Amino acid sequence: MSHECAGMKVDSGATQLCAALQHLKDEHPKLEELMKQLQLAAAQTKETTEEQITQLLALREEVVSFMEQLIPHSEKEEGVLFPMMGKYIGTSTGPLVVMEYEHDLAKESFESFLNGTENVSEIEDPARLNLHVLEGCTTLFSHFNKEENVLFPMAENVLTDEDKEKLAEAYQISIIK
């Protein structure tokens, strides 16, 4: 399947990714599985306020654990891949701006949930807090799809072999030649 993004044709169906880009893509299924668990937990409704608080605190632990895995993944992209690609496709408009915005949007959703569950005695609307988790997950599912079908194939096409080697070094991936 062919896409056009930032004026570049990207063939997402047939593109073989270099080791570093494949590494990023391979991190998605584990994160997606965790997001599915977060969505299930956030969608549960409890009868009493006490049950809701207990559920929120359990979900809070899951969100903290998820963020501990998500942040290093997004830092690999924002700290290395995005600036490297920016040399070729720019950073003021286009796909990199969208990718960074989605990172920020998802993190803000999860942080809103965490901030709202920081003090149990101040929790007023548990259902609204759960929506932050659901929004963060929805944003990331869509985001990962864009990365896998547009951004990563685009990176494979625009980055030089030297760039790809630098990516692999930064991600501490050994390249077999």
PDB file of C-alpha atoms in Angstrom:
ATOM      1  CA  MET A   1       0.000   0.000   0.000  1.00  0.00           C
ATOM      2  CA  SER A   2       1.364   3.379  -0.940  1.00  0.00           C
ATOM      3  CA  HIS A   3       0.946   6.615   1.035  1.00  0.00           C
ATOM      4  CA  GLU A   4       1.981  10.184   0.416  1.00  0.00           C
ATOM      5  CA  CYS A   5       3.311  12.087   3.399  1.00  0.00           C
ATOM      6  CA  ALA A   6       5.184  15.409   3.386  1.00  0.00           C
ATOM      7  CA  GLY A   7       5.339  15.155  -0.388  1.00  0.00           C
ATOM      8  CA  MET A   8       7.097  11.787  -0.255  1.00  0.00           C
ATOM      9  CA  LYS A   9       5.701   8.518  -1.508  1.00  0.00           C
ATOM     10  CA  VAL A  10       5.889   5.851   1.175  1.00  0.00           C
ATOM     11  CA  ASP A  11       5.299   2.189   0.449  1.00  0.00           C
ATOM     12  CA  SER A  12       4.331   0.804   3.849  1.00  0.00           C
ATOM     13  CA  GLY A  13       3.440  -2.684   2.657  1.00  0.00           C
ATOM     14  CA  ALA A  14       6.743  -3.807   1.211  1.00  0.00           C
ATOM     15  CA  THR A  15       9.336  -1.767   3.084  1.00  0.00           C
ATOM     16  CA  GLN A  16      11.948  -3.835   4.890  1.00  0.00           C
ATOM     17  CA  LEU A  17      13.058  -1.819   7.925  1.00  0.00           C
ATOM     18  CA  CYS A  18      16.635  -1.511   9.132  1.00  0.00           C
ATOM     19  CA  ALA A  19      17.449  -3.051  12.521  1.00  0.00           C
ATOM     20  CA  ALA A  20      16.979   0.190  14.484  1.00  0.00           C
ATOM     21  CA  LEU A  21      13.589   1.011  12.960  1.00  0.00           C
ATOM     22  CA  GLN A  22      12.474  -2.598  13.336  1.00  0.00           C
ATOM     23  CA  HIS A  23      13.520  -2.378  16.993  1.00  0.00           C
ATOM     24  CA  LEU A  24      11.159   0.567  17.525  1.00  0.00           C
ATOM     25  CA  LYS A  25       8.357  -1.223  15.693  1.00  0.00           C
ATOM     26  CA  ASP A  26       8.958  -4.385  17.736  1.00  0.00           C
ATOM     27  CA  GLU A  27       8.378  -2.436  20.955  1.00  0.00           C
ATOM     28  CA  HIS A  28       4.820  -1.590  19.901  1.00  0.00           C
ATOM     29  CA  PRO A  29       3.080  -4.964  20.489  1.00  0.00           C
ATOM     30  CA  LYS A  30       4.080  -5.101  24.157  1.00  0.00           C
ATOM     31  CA  LEU A  31       2.969  -1.499  24.689  1.00  0.00           C
ATOM     32  CA  GLU A  32      -0.276  -2.197  22.815  1.00  0.00           C
ATOM     33  CA  GLU A  33      -0.986  -5.220  25.014  1.00  0.00           C
ATOM     34  CA  LEU A  34      -0.502  -3.078  28.106  1.00  0.00           C
ATOM     35  CA  MET A  35      -2.803  -0.417  26.620  1.00  0.00           C
ATOM     36  CA  LYS A  36      -5.515  -3.027  26.044  1.00  0.00           C
ATOM     37  CA  GLN A  37      -5.263  -3.970  29.719  1.00  0.00           C
ATOM     38  CA  LEU A  38      -5.468  -0.298  30.713  1.00  0.00           C
ATOM     39  CA  GLN A  39      -8.544   0.177  28.535  1.00  0.00           C
ATOM     40  CA  LEU A  40     -10.279  -2.821  30.097  1.00  0.00           C
ATOM     41  CA  ALA A  41      -9.512  -1.606  33.602  1.00  0.00           C
ATOM     42  CA  ALA A  42     -10.544   1.978  32.826  1.00  0.00           C
ATOM     43  CA  ALA A  43     -13.833   0.838  31.272  1.00  0.00           C
ATOM     44  CA  GLN A  44     -14.927  -0.978  34.429  1.00  0.00           C
ATOM     45  CA  THR A  45     -17.558   0.724  36.523  1.00  0.00           C
ATOM     46  CA  LYS A  46     -17.921   0.023  40.203  1.00  0.00           C
ATOM     47  CA  GLU A  47     -21.042   0.494  42.320  1.00  0.00           C
ATOM     48  CA  THR A  48     -19.776   2.207  45.438  1.00  0.00           C
ATOM     49  CA  THR A  49     -17.392   5.100  45.850  1.00  0.00           C
ATOM     50  CA  GLU A  50     -15.104   2.874  47.902  1.00  0.00           C
ATOM     51  CA  GLU A  51     -14.953   0.312  45.068  1.00  0.00           C
ATOM     52  CA  GLN A  52     -14.308   3.105  42.559  1.00  0.00           C
ATOM     53  CA  ILE A  53     -11.410   4.436  44.631  1.00  0.00           C
ATOM     54  CA  THR A  54      -9.923   0.954  44.963  1.00  0.00           C
ATOM     55  CA  GLN A  55     -10.234   0.462  41.198  1.00  0.00           C
ATOM     56  CA  LEU A  56      -8.653   3.860  40.488  1.00  0.00           C
ATOM     57  CA  LEU A  57      -5.700   3.131  42.743  1.00  0.00           C
ATOM     58  CA  ALA A  58      -5.119  -0.218  41.051  1.00  0.00           C
ATOM     59  CA  LEU A  59      -5.380   1.452  37.640  1.00  0.00           C
ATOM     60  CA  ARG A  60      -2.970   4.133  38.835  1.00  0.00           C
ATOM     61  CA  GLU A  61      -0.343   1.469  39.521  1.00  0.00           C
ATOM     62  CA  GLU A  62      -0.877   0.040  36.037  1.00  0.00           C
ATOM     63  CA  VAL A  63      -0.555   3.488  34.423  1.00  0.00           C
ATOM     64  CA  VAL A  64       2.664   4.204  36.329  1.00  0.00           C
ATOM     65  CA  SER A  65       4.095   0.863  35.180  1.00  0.00           C
ATOM     66  CA  PHE A  66       2.993   1.542  31.600  1.00  0.00           C
ATOM     67  CA  MET A  67       4.564   5.011  31.582  1.00  0.00           C
ATOM     68  CA  GLU A  68       7.852   3.502  32.799  1.00  0.00           C
ATOM     69  CA  GLN A  69       7.892   1.547  29.533  1.00  0.00           C
ATOM     70  CA  LEU A  70       6.369   4.159  27.236  1.00  0.00           C
ATOM     71  CA  ILE A  71       8.716   7.027  28.111  1.00  0.00           C
ATOM     72  CA  PRO A  72      11.971   5.287  27.100  1.00  0.00           C
ATOM     73  CA  HIS A  73      10.311   4.275  23.817  1.00  0.00           C
ATOM     74  CA  SER A  74       9.174   7.803  23.025  1.00  0.00           C
ATOM     75  CA  GLU A  75      12.559   9.215  24.057  1.00  0.00           C
ATOM     76  CA  LYS A  76      14.229   6.965  21.477  1.00  0.00           C
ATOM     77  CA  GLU A  77      12.050   8.552  18.833  1.00  0.00           C
ATOM     78  CA  GLU A  78      12.100  12.162  20.038  1.00  0.00           C
ATOM     79  CA  GLY A  79      15.752  12.174  21.037  1.00  0.00           C
ATOM     80  CA  VAL A  80      17.299  10.392  18.077  1.00  0.00           C
ATOM     81  CA  LEU A  81      14.989   9.415  15.209  1.00  0.00           C
ATOM     82  CA  PHE A  82      12.961  12.622  14.896  1.00  0.00           C
ATOM     83  CA  PRO A  83      15.961  14.992  14.860  1.00  0.00           C
ATOM     84  CA  MET A  84      17.735  12.731  12.372  1.00  0.00           C
ATOM     85  CA  MET A  85      14.728  12.660  10.055  1.00  0.00           C
ATOM     86  CA  GLY A  86      14.214  16.378  10.575  1.00  0.00           C
ATOM     87  CA  LYS A  87      17.406  17.051   8.613  1.00  0.00           C
ATOM     88  CA  TYR A  88      15.679  15.629   5.540  1.00  0.00           C
ATOM     89  CA  ILE A  89      11.984  16.431   5.932  1.00  0.00           C
ATOM     90  CA  GLY A  90      11.986  19.437   8.265  1.00  0.00           C
ATOM     91  CA  THR A  91      10.696  19.894  11.778  1.00  0.00           C
ATOM     92  CA  SER A  92       8.390  22.901  11.615  1.00  0.00           C
ATOM     93  CA  THR A  93       5.537  21.212   9.738  1.00  0.00           C
ATOM     94  CA  GLY A  94       4.696  17.721   8.569  1.00  0.00           C
ATOM     95  CA  PRO A  95       4.771  14.260  10.079  1.00  0.00           C
ATOM     96  CA  LEU A  96       7.354  14.915  12.794  1.00  0.00           C
ATOM     97  CA  VAL A  97       5.278  17.745  14.237  1.00  0.00           C
ATOM     98  CA  VAL A  98       2.246  15.446  14.284  1.00  0.00           C
ATOM     99  CA  MET A  99       4.220  12.614  15.897  1.00  0.00           C
ATOM    100  CA  GLU A 100       5.576  14.851  18.661  1.00  0.00           C
ATOM    101  CA  TYR A 101       2.142  16.369  19.232  1.00  0.00           C
ATOM    102  CA  GLU A 102       0.631  12.909  19.638  1.00  0.00           C
ATOM    103  CA  HIS A 103       3.387  11.931  22.080  1.00  0.00           C
ATOM    104  CA  ASP A 104       2.577  15.034  24.124  1.00  0.00           C
ATOM    105  CA  LEU A 105      -1.179  14.480  23.913  1.00  0.00           C
ATOM    106  CA  ALA A 106      -0.948  10.880  25.132  1.00  0.00           C
ATOM    107  CA  LYS A 107       1.454  11.749  27.949  1.00  0.00           C
ATOM    108  CA  GLU A 108      -0.798  14.642  29.030  1.00  0.00           C
ATOM    109  CA  SER A 109      -3.786  12.286  29.172  1.00  0.00           C
ATOM    110  CA  PHE A 110      -1.972   9.809  31.389  1.00  0.00           C
ATOM    111  CA  GLU A 111      -0.493  12.591  33.538  1.00  0.00           C
ATOM    112  CA  SER A 112      -3.971  14.081  34.020  1.00  0.00           C
ATOM    113  CA  PHE A 113      -5.137  10.717  35.313  1.00  0.00           C
ATOM    114  CA  LEU A 114      -2.111  10.379  37.600  1.00  0.00           C
ATOM    115  CA  ASN A 115      -2.519  13.920  38.927  1.00  0.00           C
ATOM    116  CA  GLY A 116      -6.216  13.327  39.530  1.00  0.00           C
ATOM    117  CA  THR A 117      -5.558  10.152  41.504  1.00  0.00           C
ATOM    118  CA  GLU A 118      -2.685  11.520  43.565  1.00  0.00           C
ATOM    119  CA  ASN A 119      -4.847  12.304  46.582  1.00  0.00           C
ATOM    120  CA  VAL A 120      -7.634   9.803  47.232  1.00  0.00           C
ATOM    121  CA  SER A 121      -9.593  12.214  49.439  1.00  0.00           C
ATOM    122  CA  GLU A 122      -9.869  14.734  46.565  1.00  0.00           C
ATOM    123  CA  ILE A 123     -11.242  12.358  43.924  1.00  0.00           C
ATOM    124  CA  GLU A 124     -14.638  13.677  42.872  1.00  0.00           C
ATOM    125  CA  ASP A 125     -15.419  12.009  39.532  1.00  0.00           C
ATOM    126  CA  PRO A 126     -13.744   8.602  39.022  1.00  0.00           C
ATOM    127  CA  ALA A 127     -15.414   8.031  35.649  1.00  0.00           C
ATOM    128  CA  ARG A 128     -13.965  11.290  34.291  1.00  0.00           C
ATOM    129  CA  LEU A 129     -10.500  10.273  35.490  1.00  0.00           C
ATOM    130  CA  ASN A 130     -10.812   6.957  33.669  1.00  0.00           C
ATOM    131  CA  LEU A 131     -11.543   8.867  30.455  1.00  0.00           C
ATOM    132  CA  HIS A 132      -8.011  10.280  30.553  1.00  0.00           C
ATOM    133  CA  VAL A 133      -6.616   6.744  30.380  1.00  0.00           C
ATOM    134  CA  LEU A 134      -8.952   5.796  27.547  1.00  0.00           C
ATOM    135  CA  GLU A 135      -7.996   8.959  25.612  1.00  0.00           C
ATOM    136  CA  GLY A 136      -4.281   8.294  26.077  1.00  0.00           C
ATOM    137  CA  CYS A 137      -4.645   4.738  24.811  1.00  0.00           C
ATOM    138  CA  THR A 138      -6.756   5.773  21.821  1.00  0.00           C
ATOM    139  CA  THR A 139      -4.184   8.401  20.860  1.00  0.00           C
ATOM    140  CA  LEU A 140      -1.336   5.889  21.070  1.00  0.00           C
ATOM    141  CA  PHE A 141      -3.082   3.132  19.101  1.00  0.00           C
ATOM    142  CA  SER A 142      -3.576   5.579  16.234  1.00  0.00           C
ATOM    143  CA  HIS A 143      -0.071   6.969  16.676  1.00  0.00           C
ATOM    144  CA  PHE A 144       1.597   3.558  16.497  1.00  0.00           C
ATOM    145  CA  ASN A 145      -0.359   2.795  13.335  1.00  0.00           C
ATOM    146  CA  LYS A 146       0.946   6.001  11.722  1.00  0.00           C
ATOM    147  CA  GLU A 147       4.494   5.206  12.762  1.00  0.00           C
ATOM    148  CA  GLU A 148       4.371   1.676  11.401  1.00  0.00           C
ATOM    149  CA  ASN A 149       2.647   2.555   8.131  1.00  0.00           C
ATOM    150  CA  VAL A 150       4.080   5.981   7.343  1.00  0.00           C
ATOM    151  CA  LEU A 151       6.895   7.239   9.558  1.00  0.00           C
ATOM    152  CA  PHE A 152       9.091   4.148   9.797  1.00  0.00           C
ATOM    153  CA  PRO A 153       8.880   3.322   6.061  1.00  0.00           C
ATOM    154  CA  MET A 154       9.583   6.987   5.318  1.00  0.00           C
ATOM    155  CA  ALA A 155      12.601   6.903   7.641  1.00  0.00           C
ATOM    156  CA  GLU A 156      13.846   3.773   5.908  1.00  0.00           C
ATOM    157  CA  ASN A 157      13.704   5.622   2.603  1.00  0.00           C
ATOM    158  CA  VAL A 158      15.205   8.967   3.653  1.00  0.00           C
ATOM    159  CA  LEU A 159      17.895   8.000   6.163  1.00  0.00           C
ATOM    160  CA  THR A 160      21.345   7.125   4.889  1.00  0.00           C
ATOM    161  CA  ASP A 161      23.147   3.920   5.826  1.00  0.00           C
ATOM    162  CA  GLU A 162      25.330   6.028   8.123  1.00  0.00           C
ATOM    163  CA  ASP A 163      22.225   7.466   9.802  1.00  0.00           C
ATOM    164  CA  LYS A 164      20.834   3.971  10.309  1.00  0.00           C
ATOM    165  CA  GLU A 165      24.107   2.847  11.870  1.00  0.00           C
ATOM    166  CA  LYS A 166      23.983   5.843  14.241  1.00  0.00           C
ATOM    167  CA  LEU A 167      20.409   4.927  15.157  1.00  0.00           C
ATOM    168  CA  ALA A 168      21.445   1.353  15.885  1.00  0.00           C
ATOM    169  CA  GLU A 169      24.314   2.618  18.048  1.00  0.00           C
ATOM    170  CA  ALA A 170      22.020   4.958  19.939  1.00  0.00           C
ATOM    171  CA  TYR A 171      19.560   2.106  20.538  1.00  0.00           C
ATOM    172  CA  GLN A 172      22.425  -0.275  21.372  1.00  0.00           C
ATOM    173  CA  ILE A 173      21.504  -2.708  18.615  1.00  0.00           C
ATOM    174  CA  SER A 174      24.165  -4.790  16.950  1.00  0.00           C
ATOM    175  CA  ILE A 175      24.071  -4.800  13.156  1.00  0.00           C
ATOM    176  CA  ILE A 176      24.993  -7.975  11.346  1.00  0.00           C
ATOM    177  CA  LYS A 177      26.511  -7.247   7.966  1.00  0.00           C
TER     178      LYS A 177
END
